[in-house]
Amino acid sequence: MEILDNSFGTIFKITSFGESHGDLIGIILDGVPAGLEFDLEFIQSEIDRRKPNQSHLTTPRFEEDKVKVLSGLFKNRTTGAPICLIIENQDIELSIYEKYRNFLRPSHVDYSALKKYAGFSDFRGSGRFSGRITAGFVIAGAVAKQILKRYNIRVFAYTKSIGNIVDETRYSSDEIKKLYDLRHNSLVGAIDHAKSKSMEFLIETVKNQKDSIGGTIKCIVDNFPAGKGGPIFNRIDSNISKAIFAIPSIKAIEFGAGFKSAKMRGSEHNDPWILKNGKVQTTKNDAGGIIGGISTGMPIEFTVAVKPTASIGIPQKTVNIKTMENVEFEFSGRHDPCIVPRVIPVIEAMTAIVLLDCLLIEGHIPRVFNS
Amino acid sequence: MEILDNSFGTIFKITSFGESHGDLIGIILDGVPAGLEFDLEFIQSEIDRRKPNQSHLTTPRFEEDKVKVLSGLFKNRTTGAPICLIIENQDIELSIYEKYRNFLRPSHVDYSALKKYAGFSDFRGSGRFSGRITAGFVIAGAVAKQILKRYNIRVFAYTKSIGNIVDETRYSSDEIKKLYDLRHNSLVGAIDHAKSKSMEFLIETVKNQKDSIGGTIKCIVDNFPAGKGGPIFNRIDSNISKAIFAIPSIKAIEFGAGFKSAKMRGSEHNDPWILKNGKVQTTKNDAGGIIGGISTGMPIEFTVAVKPTASIGIPQKTVNIKTMENVEFEFSGRHDPCIVPRVIPVIEAMTAIVLLDCLLIEGHIPRVFNS
Amino acid sequence: MEILDNSFGTIFKITSFGESHGDLIGIILDGVPAGLEFDLEFIQSEIDRRKPNQSHLTTPRFEEDKVKVLSGLFKNRTTGAPICLIIENQDIELSIYEKYRNFLRPSHVDYSALKKYAGFSDFRGSGRFSGRITAGFVIAGAVAKQILKRYNIRVFAYTKSIGNIVDETRYSSDEIKKLYDLRHNSLVGAIDHAKSKSMEFLIETVKNQKDSIGGTIKCIVDNFPAGKGGPIFNRIDSNISKAIFAIPSIKAIEFGAGFKSAKMRGSEHNDPWILKNGKVQTTKNDAGGIIGGISTGMPIEFTVAVKPTASIGIPQKTVNIKTMENVEFEFSGRHDPCIVPRVIPVIEAMTAIVLLDCLLIEGHIPRVFNS
Amino acid sequence: MEILDNSFGTIFKITSFGESHGDLIGIILDGVPAGLEFDLEFIQSEIDRRKPNQSHLTTPRFEEDKVKVLSGLFKNRTTGAPICLIIENQDIELSIYEKYRNFLRPSHVDYSALKKYAGFSDFRGSGRFSGRITAGFVIAGAVAKQILKRYNIRVFAYTKSIGNIVDETRYSSDEIKKLYDLRHNSLVGAIDHAKSKSMEFLIETVKNQKDSIGGTIKCIVDNFPAGKGGPIFNRIDSNISKAIFAIPSIKAIEFGAGFKSAKMRGSEHNDPWILKNGKVQTTKNDAGGIIGGISTGMPIEFTVAVKPTASIGIPQKTVNIKTMENVEFEFSGRHDPCIVPRVIPVIEAMTAIVLLDCLLIEGHIPRVFNS
């Protein structure tokens, strides 16, 4: 745990700053190994996966989301110095927030923020509470992914369900390359083509009703080495879950068989070790690649629940905090009818950040890349 | 995230040490406010809730689990100095672990530990990986609870399900006092009497089959003040989940409506604010008391999944790591057929630790109690 | 100790980024209490005290050193969010550094940096090693000073000596207001007018000889409350010294009587407590306001040694690291003949940062200013 | 900086607990690489260097200071788990502290502690403020030294002066082996035989006068590799100085030429690099082995000032904090007339702790020793 709110990680440490409707949002990356050739194009492509207004299924807020480097590179390589990256805000809409500022939007942070910051926080577009802050996480995650890729480790997430439409298939991590292509062809980040179409239709329906809908995302990491993490407080599951809950709208996480484990017997859940091609593996990976907080060498697998977007266009009951009256109101701001597809790159990013940090802590990845 | 594995917390910081089958297990509490009258009796009563051999449903390992204070008190009050507390181990059984040490027990940490510590870790009774280490968490949690009680905050957990036997009732936090009594009368930490009996019967059945079974635990915190936590990385849900996954056997956590949120529409999930007796509240608390990572003033509610105990008496397939052969073996050590009831006080403890730390960080609780 | 190099502090935490001859240098301030009216003019005035090319006695590098706010303010007040501030670099001179890059400049970081970063660090103008990085510290220190001023705490430093010209007067902290004016009238940050003139003359002489000269700086903090800090590792002297050595060129620090204490007897050094106007005080303050790591309520006083600038225009012996030969060379870059006057605001800044952080940790200063 | 007072270090992290006149003092070592054969005998020999009642020149308090291991070893090797070590207190004298508790002992922590802990701290023998706490540092330092020795790095300190008797000789680090023997033959930890005798005589004189005396200690570290530390806040000098001021009675520290640098010109202070036997070295090492916060590969050298023991047997003026009156009193407790010789092993210990931690952070020393 940090005492402050805006930094995460130990050796690979990110510090978030900026506001949703301020001048910019930014991120400082500290602890990036020196000597890394910086792949700004890849970072931009990751940002693009999260940016608003990608299709008719996302918010109409227009942001180019062009990432800029302010420090830490020299001759396009990392130097060991902190790397500061920013995205300038463009489509800033202020009046609406001023207008509604005394109405506590249901399931929004207005009341919590008011109690915490005594009215001083930047309330425009939820300020620091905005999902837009996670664009910085995606930048950091892209750098983490680039480094993990050198070690053949890939982090992959996809939409497992939207509302009641669930893709129950258990995809093998061997297929990840193929899965990338399938996900790429889906507007909602799903793998199964038919399910994807149903999900899209559901989101459109919900959107037309000025409502919103939740979903689940599954994340798979392959080739993560065995024996990393710690048995007490540096458990990989502990650290991943802490990171994942830093993403707005996440309400649950389960590793491997997760809640299903609670219904199982040991004889059913236990996962025998076997030798396969001289390598120690498990047969089922119900543990999701983590036992006793430490990696087993099997794919790390977890699923998260994303709640429906709180901003909806339907009249809702709430409190006017200034007049202290129960009221009904209709908030007309722009919003995503379903945030799930845009959360996928953020899930991948936070996972990559945690796992890179873990490998740096363990000395598995050096502090300087000599080649 | 800490770089080291054995400490947790920022102002209220715990450091765990000791081994399951070493001389003792212990905990250092740092940051406990000075001037607190120390309630060792309460700590012991909490330890007793977790200790082995409480009934025929738990492991037969016999441990008195008597807690001793080594430092930090003066005239039975805290002084602001670190408090070191220990529990000496009594029923140490070594030969069995030596005998089986080359067999990778399925769903146990043997392989992960081997990869991490190159064979140097204390493998007796899983050493640092043992659930016994959590007795130290319970000590720390008892002190945290004692302090939270001064602020009228109570942390309460109970068995929601064992296997397929689920108590679906949504208990109100208003009834917590009554719930304590009901839980007290259940051998398995359940509230509903009939469900409790079914759960007990299921555990006994499983035990007779030398098998084990999982379950879920629900935790409720009442009177936690609104506006605590942080919007980015110090989210209360982030910190609770990190803490909860530090408990062996936990595979999932969900806050409020959790995975159910993923199936909901915004109009269904959103939780209107209302004024009740002049106080701002929500109507349903599907958020589980946390929005945007910050407390809403409503009860904090979450549910966790506990996997079935990995140790079972049924023959299992695995690998002999010395001979590098696939083998079948039957591990005859002592174990709990269902660990759920003994995990309840640990869930409460970790939750209390996180929440106390949060209130100390926010300055809501002072560093010295003057009275 | 931090594992990373670029952050300092716990609740009031600063993160430094940027390079001497890159686009900019910057600082992130985290943990600044919400609700503070931001005094950018005061920050700029502090920066101006450190900026180059102030007089004929400083380096001719021209930098306007205009500070800009990128995040964290709303309606000119702090919001509780991290505040990112930058200074853009203007007078960037690159060719010279490329030319000399294989020569290990004596008493410069070239060799250390090479060993640490394997040649990847930004060597232009010493990059992250440059004294220019401390402009970020001054920004942070200005904010810290502004907050400390609310509590009537002032941090004041002055030039005590340049070379052999020493001002031995022990100024009382009661006179600090007067001392400000006297220092203001001195080109070298001294208090005594005659000494100041001698110091100026010495620096000019040294400059004409293409040489450099060292000096000492004394720092006094008044009105810091008693009972702050910690007896073990959070000692105020520990934390101040850690902070002060983060300033390039500092080679020594002493608190109160410092090295003189080593020659004293207890009967001479001991500082009797007396009641004066009902207030507990000491008679001499040889302890420099800190006993057992904790503040006594007396002024905090310490003195530091600043070594002569390593960059001189006189031919020097060294090693060509590429050809691995002993060589003689003359480095013709711009430099300060005496860095002491420009170090004064940095000493004050680092001291203010440590002391503010201490008061935030102790809960003496709140996390939100309600008025 | 830590938010809490009792832990130090990042990967090699020590946590201090216990009280001077409580049951015991202890230390937890976390982050010790797994697989290290534990040399308890060496630890004990280091403790013996610091223990009281070694000669007629030290305090008559009798303590056997026998170190015991409570956790973290298995088959006498480190396991990667935290190692808890304790020393039980024997010669506990309580009545005297109760008697004098309202008198603020001059230059003691009584007043600071009272303000900080509101009267709840353990005042017996200064409790946590006692120099006895540093016995735990010496334990940790002994383990650090044992590990550094594997890398041929030695930390050596000696008495440079007592009062006005100063040993001005600059000893070469090449002679450290010989220096050990010379120091061993001195009751006061000095190297020069004649100076040692004068120092002993001075301490005896001072003791007979019921007074005390200060001194200085010089510390030399050889074979520390170049390129370690960081340019901003993880400077080796920053971290050493923070660690050294954690030792009671230290009032000053200087690296290399230290305060003398302030009087020098650059042409005099600058230290040319030269190739000697194909190795890059400096000619003088006035920098004390650290430039820009990073090691140069030359010996790390620094000197500290130790103030005279505050406890003296001569009547002193002070305040009775209960009656709030100015009083005169004579404190008759046991004390060292000169603490310098007993501080030497503590200086070495804290230095070894910082440097080991640095090499672990840099990945120069692994987290597991495979042989």
CSV table of N, CA, C and O in Angstrom, one decimal, chain C residues 2-3 5 104-105 107 116 209 211-212 214-215 227 229 231-235 238-239 241-242 245 251 253 255 261-262 264-267 270-271 275 287 308 310 316 324 326 362, chain D residues 2-3 5 107 116 209 211-212 214-215 227 229 231-235 238-239 241-242 245 251 253 255 261-262 264-267 270-271 273 275 287 308 310 316 324 326 362:
chain,number,residue,atom,x,y,z
C,2,GLU,N,14.2,5.1,-0.6
C,2,GLU,CA,13.4,4.7,-1.7
C,2,GLU,C,14.1,3.7,-2.5
C,2,GLU,O,15.3,3.8,-2.6
C,3,ILE,N,13.4,2.9,-3.2
C,3,ILE,CA,14.1,2.0,-4.1
C,3,ILE,C,14.5,2.7,-5.4
C,3,ILE,O,15.4,2.4,-6.1
C,5,ASP,N,15.0,6.5,-7.5
C,5,ASP,CA,15.9,7.6,-7.3
C,5,ASP,C,15.2,9.0,-7.4
C,5,ASP,O,15.8,9.9,-6.9
C,104,LEU,N,36.9,12.0,-19.1
C,104,LEU,CA,36.3,11.9,-17.8
C,104,LEU,C,36.7,13.2,-17.1
C,104,LEU,O,37.8,13.4,-16.6
C,105,ARG,N,35.7,14.1,-17.0
C,105,ARG,CA,36.0,15.4,-16.3
C,105,ARG,C,36.3,15.1,-14.8
C,105,ARG,O,35.5,14.5,-14.1
C,107,SER,N,36.3,15.1,-10.9
C,107,SER,CA,35.3,15.4,-9.9
C,107,SER,C,33.9,15.6,-10.5
C,107,SER,O,33.1,16.1,-9.8
C,116,LYS,N,27.2,3.2,-14.2
C,116,LYS,CA,25.8,2.9,-13.8
C,116,LYS,C,24.9,2.6,-15.0
C,116,LYS,O,24.1,1.7,-14.9
C,209,GLN,N,40.8,33.8,-12.6
C,209,GLN,CA,41.8,32.7,-12.7
C,209,GLN,C,41.3,31.4,-13.3
C,209,GLN,O,41.9,30.4,-13.3
C,211,ASP,N,39.3,29.6,-12.1
C,211,ASP,CA,39.2,28.5,-11.0
C,211,ASP,C,37.8,28.6,-10.4
C,211,ASP,O,36.9,29.3,-10.8
C,212,SER,N,37.7,27.9,-9.3
C,212,SER,CA,36.4,28.0,-8.6
C,212,SER,C,36.7,27.9,-7.1
C,212,SER,O,37.8,27.6,-6.7
C,214,GLY,N,34.9,26.9,-2.9
C,214,GLY,CA,33.8,26.4,-2.1
C,214,GLY,C,33.3,27.3,-1.0
C,214,GLY,O,33.8,28.5,-0.9
C,215,GLY,N,32.5,26.8,-0.1
C,215,GLY,CA,32.0,27.7,1.0
C,215,GLY,C,31.1,26.9,1.9
C,215,GLY,O,30.9,25.7,1.7
C,227,GLY,N,8.6,18.0,19.7
C,227,GLY,CA,8.0,16.7,19.8
C,227,GLY,C,7.7,16.1,18.4
C,227,GLY,O,6.9,15.1,18.3
C,229,GLY,N,9.1,14.2,14.8
C,229,GLY,CA,10.2,13.4,14.3
C,229,GLY,C,10.1,12.0,15.0
C,229,GLY,O,9.1,11.8,15.7
C,231,PRO,N,12.3,8.6,17.2
C,231,PRO,CA,13.6,8.3,17.8
C,231,PRO,C,14.5,7.4,17.1
C,231,PRO,O,15.7,7.3,17.4
C,232,ILE,N,14.0,6.6,16.1
C,232,ILE,CA,14.8,5.6,15.5
C,232,ILE,C,15.3,6.0,14.1
C,232,ILE,O,16.3,6.6,13.9
C,233,PHE,N,14.4,5.8,13.1
C,233,PHE,CA,14.9,6.1,11.7
C,233,PHE,C,14.2,7.3,11.1
C,233,PHE,O,14.6,7.7,10.1
C,234,ASN,N,13.2,7.8,11.8
C,234,ASN,CA,12.6,9.0,11.2
C,234,ASN,C,13.1,10.3,12.0
C,234,ASN,O,12.4,11.3,12.1
C,235,ARG,N,14.3,10.2,12.4
C,235,ARG,CA,14.9,11.4,13.0
C,235,ARG,C,14.9,12.6,12.1
C,235,ARG,O,15.2,12.4,10.9
C,238,SER,N,18.3,12.9,10.6
C,238,SER,CA,18.5,11.9,9.5
C,238,SER,C,17.8,12.3,8.2
C,238,SER,O,18.4,12.3,7.2
C,239,ASN,N,16.6,12.8,8.3
C,239,ASN,CA,15.8,13.1,7.1
C,239,ASN,C,16.4,14.4,6.5
C,239,ASN,O,16.4,14.5,5.3
C,241,SER,N,19.4,15.4,6.6
C,241,SER,CA,20.7,15.2,6.0
C,241,SER,C,20.6,14.4,4.7
C,241,SER,O,21.2,14.6,3.7
C,242,LYS,N,19.6,13.4,4.7
C,242,LYS,CA,19.4,12.7,3.5
C,242,LYS,C,19.0,13.7,2.4
C,242,LYS,O,19.4,13.6,1.2
C,245,PHE,N,22.0,16.1,1.2
C,245,PHE,CA,23.0,15.4,0.3
C,245,PHE,C,22.5,15.1,-1.1
C,245,PHE,O,23.2,14.7,-2.0
C,251,LYS,N,29.2,18.3,0.7
C,251,LYS,CA,30.2,17.3,1.2
C,251,LYS,C,30.1,17.1,2.7
C,251,LYS,O,30.8,16.1,3.2
C,253,ILE,N,27.6,18.0,6.6
C,253,ILE,CA,26.6,18.6,7.4
C,253,ILE,C,26.8,18.5,8.8
C,253,ILE,O,27.3,17.4,9.3
C,255,PHE,N,24.9,19.6,12.7
C,255,PHE,CA,23.7,20.1,13.4
C,255,PHE,C,24.2,20.8,14.7
C,255,PHE,O,25.1,20.2,15.4
C,261,SER,N,31.2,19.7,18.9
C,261,SER,CA,30.7,18.8,20.0
C,261,SER,C,31.8,17.7,20.4
C,261,SER,O,31.9,17.3,21.5
C,262,ALA,N,32.4,17.3,19.3
C,262,ALA,CA,33.4,16.2,19.5
C,262,ALA,C,34.5,16.5,20.4
C,262,ALA,O,35.2,15.7,20.9
C,264,MET,N,34.1,18.7,23.0
C,264,MET,CA,33.5,19.2,24.2
C,264,MET,C,33.3,18.1,25.3
C,264,MET,O,33.2,16.9,25.0
C,265,ARG,N,33.2,18.6,26.5
C,265,ARG,CA,32.8,17.7,27.7
C,265,ARG,C,31.3,17.9,27.8
C,265,ARG,O,30.7,18.9,27.4
C,266,GLY,N,30.7,16.9,28.4
C,266,GLY,CA,29.3,16.9,28.7
C,266,GLY,C,28.9,18.1,29.4
C,266,GLY,O,27.8,18.8,29.1
C,267,SER,N,29.7,18.5,30.4
C,267,SER,CA,29.3,19.6,31.3
C,267,SER,C,29.3,20.9,30.5
C,267,SER,O,28.6,21.9,30.8
C,270,ASN,N,26.2,20.0,27.4
C,270,ASN,CA,24.8,19.9,27.8
C,270,ASN,C,24.1,21.2,27.9
C,270,ASN,O,24.7,22.2,28.3
C,271,ASP,N,22.9,21.2,27.6
C,271,ASP,CA,22.1,22.4,27.4
C,271,ASP,C,20.9,22.4,28.4
C,271,ASP,O,19.9,21.8,28.2
C,275,LEU,N,12.8,27.5,32.2
C,275,LEU,CA,11.4,28.0,32.0
C,275,LEU,C,11.6,29.5,31.7
C,275,LEU,O,12.2,30.2,32.5
C,287,ALA,N,22.4,21.7,20.5
C,287,ALA,CA,21.9,20.6,19.8
C,287,ALA,C,21.3,20.9,18.5
C,287,ALA,O,20.9,20.0,17.7
C,308,PRO,N,34.1,23.3,-4.1
C,308,PRO,CA,34.2,24.2,-5.2
C,308,PRO,C,33.7,23.5,-6.5
C,308,PRO,O,33.7,22.3,-6.6
C,310,ALA,N,33.2,21.8,-9.8
C,310,ALA,CA,34.2,20.9,-10.5
C,310,ALA,C,34.7,21.4,-11.8
C,310,ALA,O,35.8,21.2,-12.3
C,316,GLN,N,43.6,20.2,-17.0
C,316,GLN,CA,43.6,19.1,-16.0
C,316,GLN,C,44.0,17.8,-16.6
C,316,GLN,O,43.7,17.5,-17.7
C,324,MET,N,41.4,4.9,-23.7
C,324,MET,CA,42.0,4.4,-22.4
C,324,MET,C,43.5,4.9,-22.3
C,324,MET,O,44.4,4.1,-22.1
C,326,ASN,N,45.9,8.1,-20.4
C,326,ASN,CA,46.0,9.3,-19.6
C,326,ASN,C,46.2,10.5,-20.5
C,326,ASN,O,47.0,10.5,-21.4
C,362,GLU,N,2.8,13.6,11.1
C,362,GLU,CA,2.4,13.7,12.5
C,362,GLU,C,1.0,14.1,12.7
C,362,GLU,O,0.5,14.1,13.8
D,2,GLU,N,10.8,6.9,5.5
D,2,GLU,CA,9.7,5.9,5.9
D,2,GLU,C,8.6,6.8,6.6
D,2,GLU,O,9.0,7.7,7.3
D,3,ILE,N,7.4,6.3,6.6
D,3,ILE,CA,6.4,7.0,7.4
D,3,ILE,C,6.5,6.6,8.9
D,3,ILE,O,6.2,7.3,9.8
D,5,ASP,N,8.8,4.7,12.1
D,5,ASP,CA,10.1,5.1,12.6
D,5,ASP,C,11.0,3.9,12.8
D,5,ASP,O,12.2,4.0,13.0
D,107,SER,N,20.0,17.9,27.6
D,107,SER,CA,20.4,17.2,26.4
D,107,SER,C,20.0,15.8,26.3
D,107,SER,O,20.5,15.0,25.5
D,116,LYS,N,6.0,14.3,22.2
D,116,LYS,CA,5.6,13.4,21.1
D,116,LYS,C,4.6,12.4,21.6
D,116,LYS,O,3.7,12.1,20.9
D,209,GLN,N,36.1,12.9,37.0
D,209,GLN,CA,35.4,14.2,37.3
D,209,GLN,C,33.9,14.1,37.1
D,209,GLN,O,33.2,15.1,37.0
D,211,ASP,N,32.3,13.6,34.6
D,211,ASP,CA,32.0,14.3,33.3
D,211,ASP,C,32.0,13.4,32.1
D,211,ASP,O,32.2,12.1,32.4
D,212,SER,N,31.9,13.9,31.0
D,212,SER,CA,31.9,13.0,29.8
D,212,SER,C,32.6,13.8,28.7
D,212,SER,O,32.9,15.0,28.8
D,214,GLY,N,33.4,14.0,24.1
D,214,GLY,CA,33.0,13.5,22.7
D,214,GLY,C,34.2,13.1,21.9
D,214,GLY,O,35.3,13.0,22.4
D,215,GLY,N,34.0,12.8,20.6
D,215,GLY,CA,35.1,12.4,19.8
D,215,GLY,C,34.6,12.3,18.3
D,215,GLY,O,33.4,12.6,18.0
D,227,GLY,N,29.8,3.0,-9.8
D,227,GLY,CA,28.5,3.0,-10.5
D,227,GLY,C,27.3,2.6,-9.8
D,227,GLY,O,26.3,2.4,-10.3
D,229,GLY,N,24.4,3.4,-6.6
D,229,GLY,CA,23.7,4.6,-6.0
D,229,GLY,C,22.9,5.3,-7.1
D,229,GLY,O,22.8,4.8,-8.2
D,231,PRO,N,21.7,9.4,-8.9
D,231,PRO,CA,22.1,10.8,-8.9
D,231,PRO,C,21.1,11.7,-8.2
D,231,PRO,O,21.5,12.9,-7.9
D,232,ILE,N,19.9,11.3,-7.9
D,232,ILE,CA,19.0,12.3,-7.3
D,232,ILE,C,18.8,12.0,-5.8
D,232,ILE,O,19.4,12.6,-5.0
D,233,PHE,N,17.9,11.1,-5.4
D,233,PHE,CA,17.6,10.9,-4.0
D,233,PHE,C,18.2,9.6,-3.4
D,233,PHE,O,18.1,9.4,-2.2
D,234,ASN,N,18.6,8.7,-4.3
D,234,ASN,CA,19.3,7.5,-3.7
D,234,ASN,C,20.8,7.6,-3.7
D,234,ASN,O,21.5,6.6,-3.9
D,235,ARG,N,21.3,8.8,-3.5
D,235,ARG,CA,22.7,9.0,-3.4
D,235,ARG,C,23.2,8.2,-2.2
D,235,ARG,O,22.6,8.1,-1.2
D,238,SER,N,23.7,10.4,0.7
D,238,SER,CA,22.4,10.7,1.3
D,238,SER,C,22.0,9.5,2.2
D,238,SER,O,21.5,9.7,3.4
D,239,ASN,N,22.1,8.3,1.7
D,239,ASN,CA,21.6,7.2,2.4
D,239,ASN,C,22.5,6.8,3.6
D,239,ASN,O,22.0,6.5,4.7
D,241,SER,N,24.2,9.0,5.3
D,241,SER,CA,24.1,10.0,6.3
D,241,SER,C,22.7,9.8,7.1
D,241,SER,O,22.7,10.0,8.3
D,242,LYS,N,21.7,9.4,6.3
D,242,LYS,CA,20.4,9.2,7.0
D,242,LYS,C,20.6,8.0,8.0
D,242,LYS,O,20.1,8.1,9.1
D,245,PHE,N,22.8,9.2,11.2
D,245,PHE,CA,22.2,10.0,12.2
D,245,PHE,C,21.1,9.2,13.0
D,245,PHE,O,20.5,9.8,13.9
D,251,LYS,N,26.4,14.2,15.7
D,251,LYS,CA,26.0,15.5,15.4
D,251,LYS,C,26.5,16.1,14.1
D,251,LYS,O,26.2,17.2,13.7
D,253,ILE,N,28.5,14.8,10.0
D,253,ILE,CA,29.1,13.8,9.1
D,253,ILE,C,29.8,14.6,7.9
D,253,ILE,O,29.2,15.6,7.4
D,255,PHE,N,32.0,13.7,4.2
D,255,PHE,CA,32.5,12.7,3.3
D,255,PHE,C,33.8,13.3,2.6
D,255,PHE,O,33.9,14.4,2.3
D,261,SER,N,36.7,21.0,2.1
D,261,SER,CA,36.3,21.3,0.7
D,261,SER,C,35.9,22.7,0.6
D,261,SER,O,36.1,23.4,-0.4
D,262,ALA,N,35.2,23.2,1.6
D,262,ALA,CA,34.6,24.5,1.6
D,262,ALA,C,35.6,25.6,1.5
D,262,ALA,O,35.3,26.8,1.1
D,264,MET,N,38.5,25.1,-0.2
D,264,MET,CA,39.4,24.8,-1.3
D,264,MET,C,38.9,25.5,-2.6
D,264,MET,O,37.8,25.8,-2.8
D,265,ARG,N,39.9,25.6,-3.5
D,265,ARG,CA,39.6,26.0,-4.9
D,265,ARG,C,39.4,24.7,-5.7
D,265,ARG,O,39.9,23.6,-5.3
D,266,GLY,N,38.7,24.8,-6.8
D,266,GLY,CA,38.5,23.7,-7.7
D,266,GLY,C,39.8,23.0,-8.1
D,266,GLY,O,39.9,21.8,-8.1
D,267,SER,N,40.7,23.8,-8.4
D,267,SER,CA,42.0,23.3,-8.9
D,267,SER,C,42.7,22.5,-7.9
D,267,SER,O,43.5,21.6,-8.2
D,270,ASN,N,39.7,19.3,-7.1
D,270,ASN,CA,39.4,18.3,-8.2
D,270,ASN,C,40.4,17.2,-8.1
D,270,ASN,O,41.6,17.4,-7.8
D,271,ASP,N,39.9,16.0,-8.5
D,271,ASP,CA,40.6,14.8,-8.3
D,271,ASP,C,40.8,14.1,-9.7
D,271,ASP,O,39.9,13.5,-10.2
D,273,TRP,N,41.4,11.8,-12.8
D,273,TRP,CA,41.3,10.4,-13.1
D,273,TRP,C,42.6,9.9,-13.7
D,273,TRP,O,43.2,10.7,-14.5
D,275,LEU,N,44.8,6.3,-15.1
D,275,LEU,CA,44.8,4.8,-15.4
D,275,LEU,C,45.9,4.2,-14.6
D,275,LEU,O,47.1,4.7,-14.7
D,287,ALA,N,36.9,13.2,-2.7
D,287,ALA,CA,35.4,13.0,-2.8
D,287,ALA,C,34.9,11.9,-1.8
D,287,ALA,O,33.7,11.8,-1.7
D,308,PRO,N,29.5,14.5,23.5
D,308,PRO,CA,29.8,13.9,24.8
D,308,PRO,C,28.5,13.3,25.4
D,308,PRO,O,27.4,13.9,25.1
D,310,ALA,N,25.3,12.6,27.4
D,310,ALA,CA,24.5,13.6,28.1
D,310,ALA,C,24.4,13.4,29.6
D,310,ALA,O,24.3,14.3,30.4
D,316,GLN,N,23.3,19.8,37.6
D,316,GLN,CA,22.9,20.6,36.4
D,316,GLN,C,21.6,21.3,36.7
D,316,GLN,O,20.7,20.8,37.4
D,324,MET,N,6.7,22.5,37.2
D,324,MET,CA,7.0,23.7,36.3
D,324,MET,C,7.8,24.7,37.1
D,324,MET,O,7.5,25.9,37.2
D,326,ASN,N,12.1,25.9,37.7
D,326,ASN,CA,13.5,25.7,37.5
D,326,ASN,C,14.2,25.1,38.7
D,326,ASN,O,14.0,25.5,39.8
D,362,GLU,N,20.5,-2.7,-6.8
D,362,GLU,CA,21.1,-2.6,-8.2
D,362,GLU,C,21.2,-4.0,-8.9
D,362,GLU,O,21.6,-4.1,-10.0
